[in-house]
mmCIF file with all atom_site columns, C-alpha atoms in Angstrom:
data_model
loop_
_atom_site.group_PDB
_atom_site.id
_atom_site.type_symbol
_atom_site.label_atom_id
_atom_site.label_alt_id
_atom_site.label_comp_id
_atom_site.label_asym_id
_atom_site.label_entity_id
_atom_site.label_seq_id
_atom_site.pdbx_PDB_ins_code
_atom_site.Cartn_x
_atom_site.Cartn_y
_atom_site.Cartn_z
_atom_site.occupancy
_atom_site.B_iso_or_equiv
_atom_site.pdbx_formal_charge
_atom_site.auth_seq_id
_atom_site.auth_comp_id
_atom_site.auth_asym_id
_atom_site.auth_atom_id
_atom_site.pdbx_PDB_model_num
ATOM 1   C CA . MET E 1 1   ? -38.430 -9.165  42.145  1.00 0.00 ? 1   MET E CA 1
ATOM 2   C CA . SER E 1 2   ? -34.930 -10.607 42.402  1.00 0.00 ? 2   SER E CA 1
ATOM 3   C CA . GLU E 1 3   ? -31.871 -8.417  42.212  1.00 0.00 ? 3   GLU E CA 1
ATOM 4   C CA . ILE E 1 4   ? -30.788 -9.991  38.873  1.00 0.00 ? 4   ILE E CA 1
ATOM 5   C CA . ALA E 1 5   ? -34.206 -9.407  37.291  1.00 0.00 ? 5   ALA E CA 1
ATOM 6   C CA . LYS E 1 6   ? -34.183 -5.820  38.518  1.00 0.00 ? 6   LYS E CA 1
ATOM 7   C CA . LYS E 1 7   ? -30.774 -5.211  36.911  1.00 0.00 ? 7   LYS E CA 1
ATOM 8   C CA . ARG E 1 8   ? -31.999 -6.700  33.634  1.00 0.00 ? 8   ARG E CA 1
ATOM 9   C CA . ASP E 1 9   ? -34.996 -4.387  33.651  1.00 0.00 ? 9   ASP E CA 1
ATOM 10  C CA . ASP E 1 10  ? -32.760 -1.410  34.353  1.00 0.00 ? 10  ASP E CA 1
ATOM 11  C CA . VAL E 1 11  ? -30.462 -2.338  31.437  1.00 0.00 ? 11  VAL E CA 1
ATOM 12  C CA . ARG E 1 12  ? -33.480 -2.857  29.160  1.00 0.00 ? 12  ARG E CA 1
ATOM 13  C CA . GLU E 1 13  ? -34.919 0.526   30.068  1.00 0.00 ? 13  GLU E CA 1
ATOM 14  C CA . ARG E 1 14  ? -31.594 2.270   29.449  1.00 0.00 ? 14  ARG E CA 1
ATOM 15  C CA . ILE E 1 15  ? -31.202 0.583   26.057  1.00 0.00 ? 15  ILE E CA 1
ATOM 16  C CA . LEU E 1 16  ? -34.736 1.556   25.017  1.00 0.00 ? 16  LEU E CA 1
ATOM 17  C CA . ALA E 1 17  ? -34.126 5.110   26.181  1.00 0.00 ? 17  ALA E CA 1
ATOM 18  C CA . GLU E 1 18  ? -30.745 5.478   24.463  1.00 0.00 ? 18  GLU E CA 1
ATOM 19  C CA . PRO E 1 19  ? -30.375 2.905   21.643  1.00 0.00 ? 19  PRO E CA 1
ATOM 20  C CA . ASP E 1 20  ? -27.680 5.021   19.965  1.00 0.00 ? 20  ASP E CA 1
ATOM 21  C CA . VAL E 1 21  ? -25.298 4.233   22.803  1.00 0.00 ? 21  VAL E CA 1
ATOM 22  C CA . ILE E 1 22  ? -25.381 0.563   21.806  1.00 0.00 ? 22  ILE E CA 1
ATOM 23  C CA . LEU E 1 23  ? -25.225 1.185   18.063  1.00 0.00 ? 23  LEU E CA 1
ATOM 24  C CA . GLU E 1 24  ? -22.232 3.494   18.336  1.00 0.00 ? 24  GLU E CA 1
ATOM 25  C CA . ASP E 1 25  ? -20.188 1.160   20.526  1.00 0.00 ? 25  ASP E CA 1
ATOM 26  C CA . PRO E 1 26  ? -18.321 -1.349  18.285  1.00 0.00 ? 26  PRO E CA 1
ATOM 27  C CA . ASP E 1 27  ? -17.344 -3.602  21.198  1.00 0.00 ? 27  ASP E CA 1
ATOM 28  C CA . VAL E 1 28  ? -20.946 -3.937  22.387  1.00 0.00 ? 28  VAL E CA 1
ATOM 29  C CA . MET E 1 29  ? -22.212 -4.571  18.850  1.00 0.00 ? 29  MET E CA 1
ATOM 30  C CA . ARG E 1 30  ? -19.533 -7.212  18.299  1.00 0.00 ? 30  ARG E CA 1
ATOM 31  C CA . ALA E 1 31  ? -20.538 -8.959  21.511  1.00 0.00 ? 31  ALA E CA 1
ATOM 32  C CA . LEU E 1 32  ? -24.209 -8.950  20.430  1.00 0.00 ? 32  LEU E CA 1
ATOM 33  C CA . VAL E 1 33  ? -23.321 -10.400 17.026  1.00 0.00 ? 33  VAL E CA 1
ATOM 34  C CA . LEU E 1 34  ? -21.247 -13.166 18.624  1.00 0.00 ? 34  LEU E CA 1
ATOM 35  C CA . ALA E 1 35  ? -24.072 -13.973 21.005  1.00 0.00 ? 35  ALA E CA 1
ATOM 36  C CA . ASN E 1 36  ? -26.466 -14.178 18.084  1.00 0.00 ? 36  ASN E CA 1
ATOM 37  C CA . GLU E 1 37  ? -24.137 -16.536 16.199  1.00 0.00 ? 37  GLU E CA 1
ATOM 38  C CA . LYS E 1 38  ? -23.934 -18.834 19.219  1.00 0.00 ? 38  LYS E CA 1
ATOM 39  C CA . ALA E 1 39  ? -27.711 -18.869 19.449  1.00 0.00 ? 39  ALA E CA 1
ATOM 40  C CA . LEU E 1 40  ? -27.985 -19.914 15.791  1.00 0.00 ? 40  LEU E CA 1
ATOM 41  C CA . GLY E 1 41  ? -25.880 -23.020 16.356  1.00 0.00 ? 41  GLY E CA 1
ATOM 42  C CA . SER E 1 42  ? -22.894 -24.476 14.523  1.00 0.00 ? 42  SER E CA 1
ATOM 43  C CA . ASN E 1 43  ? -24.886 -25.701 11.500  1.00 0.00 ? 43  ASN E CA 1
ATOM 44  C CA . ILE E 1 44  ? -25.887 -22.201 10.355  1.00 0.00 ? 44  ILE E CA 1
ATOM 45  C CA . VAL E 1 45  ? -23.504 -19.788 8.664   1.00 0.00 ? 45  VAL E CA 1
ATOM 46  C CA . ASP E 1 46  ? -24.259 -16.099 9.197   1.00 0.00 ? 46  ASP E CA 1
ATOM 47  C CA . LEU E 1 47  ? -23.164 -14.502 5.915   1.00 0.00 ? 47  LEU E CA 1
ATOM 48  C CA . ARG E 1 48  ? -24.148 -11.068 7.177   1.00 0.00 ? 48  ARG E CA 1
ATOM 49  C CA . GLY E 1 49  ? -21.837 -11.468 10.146  1.00 0.00 ? 49  GLY E CA 1
ATOM 50  C CA . ILE E 1 50  ? -18.957 -12.532 7.882   1.00 0.00 ? 50  ILE E CA 1
ATOM 51  C CA . ALA E 1 51  ? -19.555 -9.531  5.637   1.00 0.00 ? 51  ALA E CA 1
ATOM 52  C CA . MET E 1 52  ? -19.581 -7.236  8.651   1.00 0.00 ? 52  MET E CA 1
ATOM 53  C CA . GLU E 1 53  ? -16.260 -8.640  9.858   1.00 0.00 ? 53  GLU E CA 1
ATOM 54  C CA . ARG E 1 54  ? -14.694 -8.009  6.462   1.00 0.00 ? 54  ARG E CA 1
ATOM 55  C CA . LEU E 1 55  ? -16.068 -4.488  6.360   1.00 0.00 ? 55  LEU E CA 1
ATOM 56  C CA . GLU E 1 56  ? -14.689 -3.815  9.839   1.00 0.00 ? 56  GLU E CA 1
ATOM 57  C CA . ALA E 1 57  ? -11.253 -5.095  8.811   1.00 0.00 ? 57  ALA E CA 1
ATOM 58  C CA . ARG E 1 58  ? -11.314 -2.934  5.685   1.00 0.00 ? 58  ARG E CA 1
ATOM 59  C CA . LEU E 1 59  ? -12.398 0.122   7.675   1.00 0.00 ? 59  LEU E CA 1
ATOM 60  C CA . SER E 1 60  ? -9.584  -0.483  10.141  1.00 0.00 ? 60  SER E CA 1
ATOM 61  C CA . ARG E 1 61  ? -7.037  -0.593  7.303   1.00 0.00 ? 61  ARG E CA 1
ATOM 62  C CA . LEU E 1 62  ? -8.455  2.599   5.813   1.00 0.00 ? 62  LEU E CA 1
ATOM 63  C CA . GLU E 1 63  ? -8.238  4.354   9.180   1.00 0.00 ? 63  GLU E CA 1
ATOM 64  C CA . ASP E 1 64  ? -4.592  3.288   9.558   1.00 0.00 ? 64  ASP E CA 1
ATOM 65  C CA . ALA E 1 65  ? -3.803  4.513   6.039   1.00 0.00 ? 65  ALA E CA 1
ATOM 66  C CA . HIS E 1 66  ? -5.539  7.833   6.746   1.00 0.00 ? 66  HIS E CA 1
ATOM 67  C CA . LYS E 1 67  ? -3.524  8.322   9.925   1.00 0.00 ? 67  LYS E CA 1
ATOM 68  C CA . GLY E 1 68  ? -0.321  7.566   7.998   1.00 0.00 ? 68  GLY E CA 1
ATOM 69  C CA . VAL E 1 69  ? -1.168  10.117  5.302   1.00 0.00 ? 69  VAL E CA 1
ATOM 70  C CA . VAL E 1 70  ? -1.962  12.802  7.872   1.00 0.00 ? 70  VAL E CA 1
ATOM 71  C CA . ALA E 1 71  ? 1.254   12.107  9.791   1.00 0.00 ? 71  ALA E CA 1
ATOM 72  C CA . ALA E 1 72  ? 3.299   12.265  6.570   1.00 0.00 ? 72  ALA E CA 1
ATOM 73  C CA . ALA E 1 73  ? 1.632   15.550  5.604   1.00 0.00 ? 73  ALA E CA 1
ATOM 74  C CA . TYR E 1 74  ? 2.455   17.127  8.961   1.00 0.00 ? 74  TYR E CA 1
ATOM 75  C CA . GLU E 1 75  ? 6.037   15.864  8.753   1.00 0.00 ? 75  GLU E CA 1
ATOM 76  C CA . ASN E 1 76  ? 6.440   17.251  5.237   1.00 0.00 ? 76  ASN E CA 1
ATOM 77  C CA . LEU E 1 77  ? 5.023   20.618  6.308   1.00 0.00 ? 77  LEU E CA 1
ATOM 78  C CA . ALA E 1 78  ? 7.415   20.764  9.246   1.00 0.00 ? 78  ALA E CA 1
ATOM 79  C CA . GLY E 1 79  ? 10.348  19.936  6.956   1.00 0.00 ? 79  GLY E CA 1
ATOM 80  C CA . THR E 1 80  ? 9.292   22.610  4.455   1.00 0.00 ? 80  THR E CA 1
ATOM 81  C CA . ASN E 1 81  ? 9.092   25.258  7.178   1.00 0.00 ? 81  ASN E CA 1
ATOM 82  C CA . GLN E 1 82  ? 12.505  24.195  8.447   1.00 0.00 ? 82  GLN E CA 1
ATOM 83  C CA . ILE E 1 83  ? 14.136  24.577  5.022   1.00 0.00 ? 83  ILE E CA 1
ATOM 84  C CA . HIS E 1 84  ? 12.428  27.928  4.453   1.00 0.00 ? 84  HIS E CA 1
ATOM 85  C CA . ARG E 1 85  ? 13.770  29.236  7.766   1.00 0.00 ? 85  ARG E CA 1
ATOM 86  C CA . ALA E 1 86  ? 17.267  28.019  6.900   1.00 0.00 ? 86  ALA E CA 1
ATOM 87  C CA . VAL E 1 87  ? 17.202  29.684  3.457   1.00 0.00 ? 87  VAL E CA 1
ATOM 88  C CA . LEU E 1 88  ? 15.971  32.999  4.851   1.00 0.00 ? 88  LEU E CA 1
ATOM 89  C CA . ARG E 1 89  ? 18.711  32.984  7.483   1.00 0.00 ? 89  ARG E CA 1
ATOM 90  C CA . MET E 1 90  ? 21.313  32.120  4.842   1.00 0.00 ? 90  MET E CA 1
ATOM 91  C CA . LEU E 1 91  ? 20.279  35.113  2.711   1.00 0.00 ? 91  LEU E CA 1
ATOM 92  C CA . GLU E 1 92  ? 20.792  37.631  5.515   1.00 0.00 ? 92  GLU E CA 1
ATOM 93  C CA . PRO E 1 93  ? 24.638  37.976  5.518   1.00 0.00 ? 93  PRO E CA 1
ATOM 94  C CA . VAL E 1 94  ? 26.193  40.682  3.362   1.00 0.00 ? 94  VAL E CA 1
ATOM 95  C CA . THR E 1 95  ? 29.789  39.422  3.523   1.00 0.00 ? 95  THR E CA 1
ATOM 96  C CA . PHE E 1 96  ? 31.291  35.998  2.784   1.00 0.00 ? 96  PHE E CA 1
ATOM 97  C CA . ASP E 1 97  ? 32.674  35.632  6.307   1.00 0.00 ? 97  ASP E CA 1
ATOM 98  C CA . GLU E 1 98  ? 29.212  36.253  7.787   1.00 0.00 ? 98  GLU E CA 1
ATOM 99  C CA . PHE E 1 99  ? 27.745  33.809  5.292   1.00 0.00 ? 99  PHE E CA 1
ATOM 100 C CA . LEU E 1 100 ? 30.169  31.070  6.370   1.00 0.00 ? 100 LEU E CA 1
ATOM 101 C CA . LEU E 1 101 ? 29.610  31.840  10.043  1.00 0.00 ? 101 LEU E CA 1
ATOM 102 C CA . ASP E 1 102 ? 25.833  31.495  9.656   1.00 0.00 ? 102 ASP E CA 1
ATOM 103 C CA . LEU E 1 103 ? 26.068  28.398  7.445   1.00 0.00 ? 103 LEU E CA 1
ATOM 104 C CA . GLY E 1 104 ? 28.100  26.547  10.049  1.00 0.00 ? 104 GLY E CA 1
ATOM 105 C CA . GLY E 1 105 ? 26.196  27.992  13.008  1.00 0.00 ? 105 GLY E CA 1
ATOM 106 C CA . ALA E 1 106 ? 22.616  29.289  12.878  1.00 0.00 ? 106 ALA E CA 1
ATOM 107 C CA . VAL E 1 107 ? 21.698  27.511  9.633   1.00 0.00 ? 107 VAL E CA 1
ATOM 108 C CA . ALA E 1 108 ? 23.122  24.194  10.860  1.00 0.00 ? 108 ALA E CA 1
ATOM 109 C CA . ASP E 1 109 ? 21.151  24.606  14.089  1.00 0.00 ? 109 ASP E CA 1
ATOM 110 C CA . ILE E 1 110 ? 17.923  25.218  12.162  1.00 0.00 ? 110 ILE E CA 1
ATOM 111 C CA . LEU E 1 111 ? 18.562  22.057  10.125  1.00 0.00 ? 111 LEU E CA 1
ATOM 112 C CA . ARG E 1 112 ? 19.377  20.184  13.349  1.00 0.00 ? 112 ARG E CA 1
ATOM 113 C CA . VAL E 1 113 ? 22.699  18.786  12.160  1.00 0.00 ? 113 VAL E CA 1
ATOM 114 C CA . ASP E 1 114 ? 25.805  18.288  14.263  1.00 0.00 ? 114 ASP E CA 1
ATOM 115 C CA . ALA E 1 115 ? 28.377  19.227  11.630  1.00 0.00 ? 115 ALA E CA 1
ATOM 116 C CA . ALA E 1 116 ? 28.478  21.190  8.386   1.00 0.00 ? 116 ALA E CA 1
ATOM 117 C CA . THR E 1 117 ? 31.391  21.408  5.965   1.00 0.00 ? 117 THR E CA 1
ATOM 118 C CA . LEU E 1 118 ? 31.732  23.291  2.691   1.00 0.00 ? 118 LEU E CA 1
ATOM 119 C CA . VAL E 1 119 ? 34.115  21.493  0.330   1.00 0.00 ? 119 VAL E CA 1
ATOM 120 C CA . LEU E 1 120 ? 35.551  23.456  -2.597  1.00 0.00 ? 120 LEU E CA 1
ATOM 121 C CA . GLU E 1 121 ? 37.628  21.877  -5.329  1.00 0.00 ? 121 GLU E CA 1
ATOM 122 C CA . SER E 1 122 ? 40.821  23.619  -6.436  1.00 0.00 ? 122 SER E CA 1
ATOM 123 C CA . ASP E 1 123 ? 43.469  22.857  -9.057  1.00 0.00 ? 123 ASP E CA 1
ATOM 124 C CA . ALA E 1 124 ? 46.171  24.409  -6.881  1.00 0.00 ? 124 ALA E CA 1
ATOM 125 C CA . PRO E 1 125 ? 48.867  21.875  -5.839  1.00 0.00 ? 125 PRO E CA 1
ATOM 126 C CA . GLU E 1 126 ? 48.421  22.691  -2.136  1.00 0.00 ? 126 GLU E CA 1
ATOM 127 C CA . ALA E 1 127 ? 44.637  22.296  -2.229  1.00 0.00 ? 127 ALA E CA 1
ATOM 128 C CA . ASP E 1 128 ? 44.156  19.579  0.365   1.00 0.00 ? 128 ASP E CA 1
ATOM 129 C CA . GLY E 1 129 ? 43.076  20.665  3.831   1.00 0.00 ? 129 GLY E CA 1
ATOM 130 C CA . THR E 1 130 ? 41.069  22.991  5.984   1.00 0.00 ? 130 THR E CA 1
ATOM 131 C CA . VAL E 1 131 ? 41.018  26.655  5.034   1.00 0.00 ? 131 VAL E CA 1
ATOM 132 C CA . SER E 1 132 ? 38.734  27.762  7.864   1.00 0.00 ? 132 SER E CA 1
ATOM 133 C CA . GLY E 1 133 ? 36.420  26.169  10.376  1.00 0.00 ? 133 GLY E CA 1
ATOM 134 C CA . LEU E 1 134 ? 33.889  25.439  7.640   1.00 0.00 ? 134 LEU E CA 1
ATOM 135 C CA . ILE E 1 135 ? 35.723  25.365  4.282   1.00 0.00 ? 135 ILE E CA 1
ATOM 136 C CA . GLU E 1 136 ? 37.782  22.420  3.065   1.00 0.00 ? 136 GLU E CA 1
ATOM 137 C CA . LEU E 1 137 ? 39.890  22.774  -0.096  1.00 0.00 ? 137 LEU E CA 1
ATOM 138 C CA . ARG E 1 138 ? 40.287  19.509  -1.972  1.00 0.00 ? 138 ARG E CA 1
ATOM 139 C CA . PRO E 1 139 ? 41.834  18.522  -5.319  1.00 0.00 ? 139 PRO E CA 1
ATOM 140 C CA . VAL E 1 140 ? 39.845  18.326  -8.547  1.00 0.00 ? 140 VAL E CA 1
ATOM 141 C CA . GLY E 1 141 ? 37.582  15.272  -8.660  1.00 0.00 ? 141 GLY E CA 1
ATOM 142 C CA . PHE E 1 142 ? 37.217  14.967  -4.889  1.00 0.00 ? 142 PHE E CA 1
ATOM 143 C CA . VAL E 1 143 ? 33.481  15.797  -4.801  1.00 0.00 ? 143 VAL E CA 1
ATOM 144 C CA . ALA E 1 144 ? 32.461  13.077  -7.276  1.00 0.00 ? 144 ALA E CA 1
ATOM 145 C CA . ASP E 1 145 ? 34.787  10.548  -5.676  1.00 0.00 ? 145 ASP E CA 1
ATOM 146 C CA . TYR E 1 146 ? 33.498  11.293  -2.156  1.00 0.00 ? 146 TYR E CA 1
ATOM 147 C CA . VAL E 1 147 ? 29.807  11.222  -3.048  1.00 0.00 ? 147 VAL E CA 1
ATOM 148 C CA . THR E 1 148 ? 29.978  8.040   -5.170  1.00 0.00 ? 148 THR E CA 1
ATOM 149 C CA . ARG E 1 149 ? 32.657  6.445   -2.951  1.00 0.00 ? 149 ARG E CA 1
ATOM 150 C CA . GLY E 1 150 ? 34.821  5.901   -5.989  1.00 0.00 ? 150 GLY E CA 1
ATOM 151 C CA . ARG E 1 151 ? 32.224  3.968   -7.949  1.00 0.00 ? 151 ARG E CA 1
ATOM 152 C CA . ASN E 1 152 ? 31.187  4.666   -11.511 1.00 0.00 ? 152 ASN E CA 1
ATOM 153 C CA . LEU E 1 153 ? 27.780  6.106   -10.674 1.00 0.00 ? 153 LEU E CA 1
ATOM 154 C CA . PRO E 1 154 ? 25.886  9.206   -11.831 1.00 0.00 ? 154 PRO E CA 1
ATOM 155 C CA . LEU E 1 155 ? 26.441  12.183  -9.534  1.00 0.00 ? 155 LEU E CA 1
ATOM 156 C CA . ARG E 1 156 ? 23.107  13.089  -7.948  1.00 0.00 ? 156 ARG E CA 1
ATOM 157 C CA . PRO E 1 157 ? 22.381  16.541  -6.487  1.00 0.00 ? 157 PRO E CA 1
ATOM 158 C CA . VAL E 1 158 ? 21.664  15.030  -3.043  1.00 0.00 ? 158 VAL E CA 1
ATOM 159 C CA . THR E 1 159 ? 22.888  11.788  -1.502  1.00 0.00 ? 159 THR E CA 1
ATOM 160 C CA . LEU E 1 160 ? 21.652  10.597  1.896   1.00 0.00 ? 160 LEU E CA 1
ATOM 161 C CA . ARG E 1 161 ? 23.397  7.777   3.713   1.00 0.00 ? 161 ARG E CA 1
ATOM 162 C CA . GLN E 1 162 ? 24.699  6.292   6.951   1.00 0.00 ? 162 GLN E CA 1
ATOM 163 C CA . ILE E 1 163 ? 28.425  6.420   7.645   1.00 0.00 ? 163 ILE E CA 1
ATOM 164 C CA . ASP E 1 164 ? 30.678  4.441   9.962   1.00 0.00 ? 164 ASP E CA 1
ATOM 165 C CA . THR E 1 165 ? 33.910  6.380   9.592   1.00 0.00 ? 165 THR E CA 1
ATOM 166 C CA . ASP E 1 166 ? 34.870  9.552   7.776   1.00 0.00 ? 166 ASP E CA 1
ATOM 167 C CA . GLU E 1 167 ? 38.256  8.618   6.348   1.00 0.00 ? 167 GLU E CA 1
ATOM 168 C CA . SER E 1 168 ? 38.438  11.876  4.390   1.00 0.00 ? 168 SER E CA 1
ATOM 169 C CA . GLY E 1 169 ? 38.227  13.867  7.634   1.00 0.00 ? 169 GLY E CA 1
ATOM 170 C CA . ILE E 1 170 ? 36.017  16.572  6.149   1.00 0.00 ? 170 ILE E CA 1
ATOM 171 C CA . TYR E 1 171 ? 34.207  17.006  9.461   1.00 0.00 ? 171 TYR E CA 1
ATOM 172 C CA . GLY E 1 172 ? 37.419  17.649  11.351  1.00 0.00 ? 172 GLY E CA 1
ATOM 173 C CA . ARG E 1 173 ? 37.529  16.595  14.985  1.00 0.00 ? 173 ARG E CA 1
ATOM 174 C CA . ARG E 1 174 ? 33.838  15.621  14.866  1.00 0.00 ? 174 ARG E CA 1
ATOM 175 C CA . SER E 1 175 ? 34.376  13.024  12.135  1.00 0.00 ? 175 SER E CA 1
ATOM 176 C CA . ALA E 1 176 ? 34.604  10.086  14.540  1.00 0.00 ? 176 ALA E CA 1
ATOM 177 C CA . TRP E 1 177 ? 31.109  10.718  15.931  1.00 0.00 ? 177 TRP E CA 1
ATOM 178 C CA . MET E 1 178 ? 29.169  11.280  12.699  1.00 0.00 ? 178 MET E CA 1
ATOM 179 C CA . ARG E 1 179 ? 26.844  8.432   11.747  1.00 0.00 ? 179 ARG E CA 1
ATOM 180 C CA . SER E 1 180 ? 24.729  9.820   8.878   1.00 0.00 ? 180 SER E CA 1
ATOM 181 C CA . GLU E 1 181 ? 25.185  12.540  6.301   1.00 0.00 ? 181 GLU E CA 1
ATOM 182 C CA . ALA E 1 182 ? 23.591  14.478  3.476   1.00 0.00 ? 182 ALA E CA 1
ATOM 183 C CA . CYS E 1 183 ? 25.884  15.323  0.551   1.00 0.00 ? 183 CYS E CA 1
ATOM 184 C CA . LEU E 1 184 ? 24.662  18.338  -1.444  1.00 0.00 ? 184 LEU E CA 1
ATOM 185 C CA . VAL E 1 185 ? 26.579  18.774  -4.694  1.00 0.00 ? 185 VAL E CA 1
ATOM 186 C CA . LEU E 1 186 ? 26.960  22.463  -5.587  1.00 0.00 ? 186 LEU E CA 1
ATOM 187 C CA . ASN E 1 187 ? 27.144  23.773  -9.135  1.00 0.00 ? 187 ASN E CA 1
ATOM 188 C CA . PHE E 1 188 ? 28.672  27.255  -9.242  1.00 0.00 ? 188 PHE E CA 1
ATOM 189 C CA . GLY E 1 189 ? 28.189  27.819  -12.935 1.00 0.00 ? 189 GLY E CA 1
ATOM 190 C CA . GLU E 1 190 ? 29.888  27.065  -16.236 1.00 0.00 ? 190 GLU E CA 1
ATOM 191 C CA . GLY E 1 191 ? 33.667  26.955  -16.111 1.00 0.00 ? 191 GLY E CA 1
ATOM 192 C CA . ARG E 1 192 ? 33.791  26.652  -12.320 1.00 0.00 ? 192 ARG E CA 1
ATOM 193 C CA . LEU E 1 193 ? 34.743  23.637  -10.259 1.00 0.00 ? 193 LEU E CA 1
ATOM 194 C CA . PRO E 1 194 ? 31.962  22.013  -8.232  1.00 0.00 ? 194 PRO E CA 1
ATOM 195 C CA . GLY E 1 195 ? 31.558  22.166  -4.489  1.00 0.00 ? 195 GLY E CA 1
ATOM 196 C CA . LEU E 1 196 ? 29.967  20.070  -1.784  1.00 0.00 ? 196 LEU E CA 1
ATOM 197 C CA . LEU E 1 197 ? 27.953  20.997  1.284   1.00 0.00 ? 197 LEU E CA 1
ATOM 198 C CA . ALA E 1 198 ? 28.173  18.058  3.654   1.00 0.00 ? 198 ALA E CA 1
ATOM 199 C CA . LEU E 1 199 ? 25.733  17.931  6.571   1.00 0.00 ? 199 LEU E CA 1
ATOM 200 C CA . ALA E 1 200 ? 26.282  15.260  9.206   1.00 0.00 ? 200 ALA E CA 1
ATOM 201 C CA . ALA E 1 201 ? 24.559  14.020  12.351  1.00 0.00 ? 201 ALA E CA 1
ATOM 202 C CA . GLU E 1 202 ? 25.486  11.733  15.203  1.00 0.00 ? 202 GLU E CA 1
ATOM 203 C CA . ASP E 1 203 ? 22.093  10.045  14.893  1.00 0.00 ? 203 ASP E CA 1
ATOM 204 C CA . PRO E 1 204 ? 22.305  7.312   12.199  1.00 0.00 ? 204 PRO E CA 1
ATOM 205 C CA . HIS E 1 205 ? 18.625  7.859   11.356  1.00 0.00 ? 205 HIS E CA 1
ATOM 206 C CA . THR E 1 206 ? 18.797  11.592  10.609  1.00 0.00 ? 206 THR E CA 1
ATOM 207 C CA . PHE E 1 207 ? 19.688  10.880  6.970   1.00 0.00 ? 207 PHE E CA 1
ATOM 208 C CA . ALA E 1 208 ? 18.847  7.651   5.148   1.00 0.00 ? 208 ALA E CA 1
ATOM 209 C CA . PRO E 1 209 ? 18.663  6.596   1.472   1.00 0.00 ? 209 PRO E CA 1
ATOM 210 C CA . THR E 1 210 ? 14.912  5.945   1.786   1.00 0.00 ? 210 THR E CA 1
ATOM 211 C CA . GLN E 1 211 ? 14.127  9.578   2.638   1.00 0.00 ? 211 GLN E CA 1
ATOM 212 C CA . GLY E 1 212 ? 12.947  12.140  0.104   1.00 0.00 ? 212 GLY E CA 1
ATOM 213 C CA . THR E 1 213 ? 15.474  14.651  -1.227  1.00 0.00 ? 213 THR E CA 1
ATOM 214 C CA . ASP E 1 214 ? 13.261  17.375  -2.747  1.00 0.00 ? 214 ASP E CA 1
ATOM 215 C CA . LEU E 1 215 ? 13.657  19.837  0.127   1.00 0.00 ? 215 LEU E CA 1
ATOM 216 C CA . LEU E 1 216 ? 17.417  19.375  0.403   1.00 0.00 ? 216 LEU E CA 1
ATOM 217 C CA . THR E 1 217 ? 17.744  19.713  -3.377  1.00 0.00 ? 217 THR E CA 1
ATOM 218 C CA . PHE E 1 218 ? 16.008  23.075  -3.105  1.00 0.00 ? 218 PHE E CA 1
ATOM 219 C CA . PHE E 1 219 ? 18.252  24.085  -0.199  1.00 0.00 ? 219 PHE E CA 1
ATOM 220 C CA . GLY E 1 220 ? 21.381  23.082  -2.124  1.00 0.00 ? 220 GLY E CA 1
ATOM 221 C CA . GLY E 1 221 ? 20.239  25.190  -5.066  1.00 0.00 ? 221 GLY E CA 1
ATOM 222 C CA . ALA E 1 222 ? 19.797  28.166  -2.748  1.00 0.00 ? 222 ALA E CA 1
ATOM 223 C CA . VAL E 1 223 ? 23.295  27.666  -1.295  1.00 0.00 ? 223 VAL E CA 1
ATOM 224 C CA . GLU E 1 224 ? 25.032  27.517  -4.668  1.00 0.00 ? 224 GLU E CA 1
ATOM 225 C CA . ARG E 1 225 ? 23.200  30.612  -5.933  1.00 0.00 ? 225 ARG E CA 1
ATOM 226 C CA . ALA E 1 226 ? 24.040  32.541  -2.783  1.00 0.00 ? 226 ALA E CA 1
ATOM 227 C CA . MET E 1 227 ? 27.726  31.597  -3.072  1.00 0.00 ? 227 MET E CA 1
ATOM 228 C CA . ARG E 1 228 ? 28.001  32.715  -6.697  1.00 0.00 ? 228 ARG E CA 1
ATOM 229 C CA . ARG E 1 229 ? 28.038  36.293  -5.373  1.00 0.00 ? 229 ARG E CA 1
ATOM 230 C CA . TRP E 1 230 ? 31.457  35.705  -3.782  1.00 0.00 ? 230 TRP E CA 1
ATOM 231 C CA . ILE E 1 231 ? 33.117  32.984  -5.875  1.00 0.00 ? 231 ILE E CA 1
ATOM 232 C CA . ALA E 1 232 ? 35.191  34.466  -8.675  1.00 0.00 ? 232 ALA E CA 1
#
């Protein structure tokens, strides 16, 4: 018996012993189908083969969609845990100074942002500048003007966007390096001027208009409710 014939017999015996190995291998099955189509000749159309190809393409699309859904679910879970950790840390301080220190430090680190600024509007004539390392006092109307960039647009609770330059200087010395930001409008209650928690990152992709805002809306609500304890 020739060496080639011996190898063919060995392959045949292995296939007969373990047919599932062939059936479960898509590459092998595809090669067998192609070989069968060649054997049929060019004048015969194998409708079963065409149907199988379409089913394979559909299955491939479904697998890709499934992977995308799973990845999005994991990402959303990670984001939820991140916001929960930030809120719990924000609720720990018992004084306003500790609250500000955590908001600009530990909480900002949990949220993975490079800068955090709390903007408060004031009707005082001198209200235009930095009060502390985190708080900026600005004149009435600044929050709406900053978030909408002076356009006549509805003021949303959260605005995500890329930035080139921070002409307002709300991020202080870090302003020149910030490339994306999240603007969280704060409502401190009836009869009180609004505020703004601005979170910025050097990475232009950290915040983008196409991203969801549900988690940051929740976080902004937690911030404004926590601050009502200290704002007269």
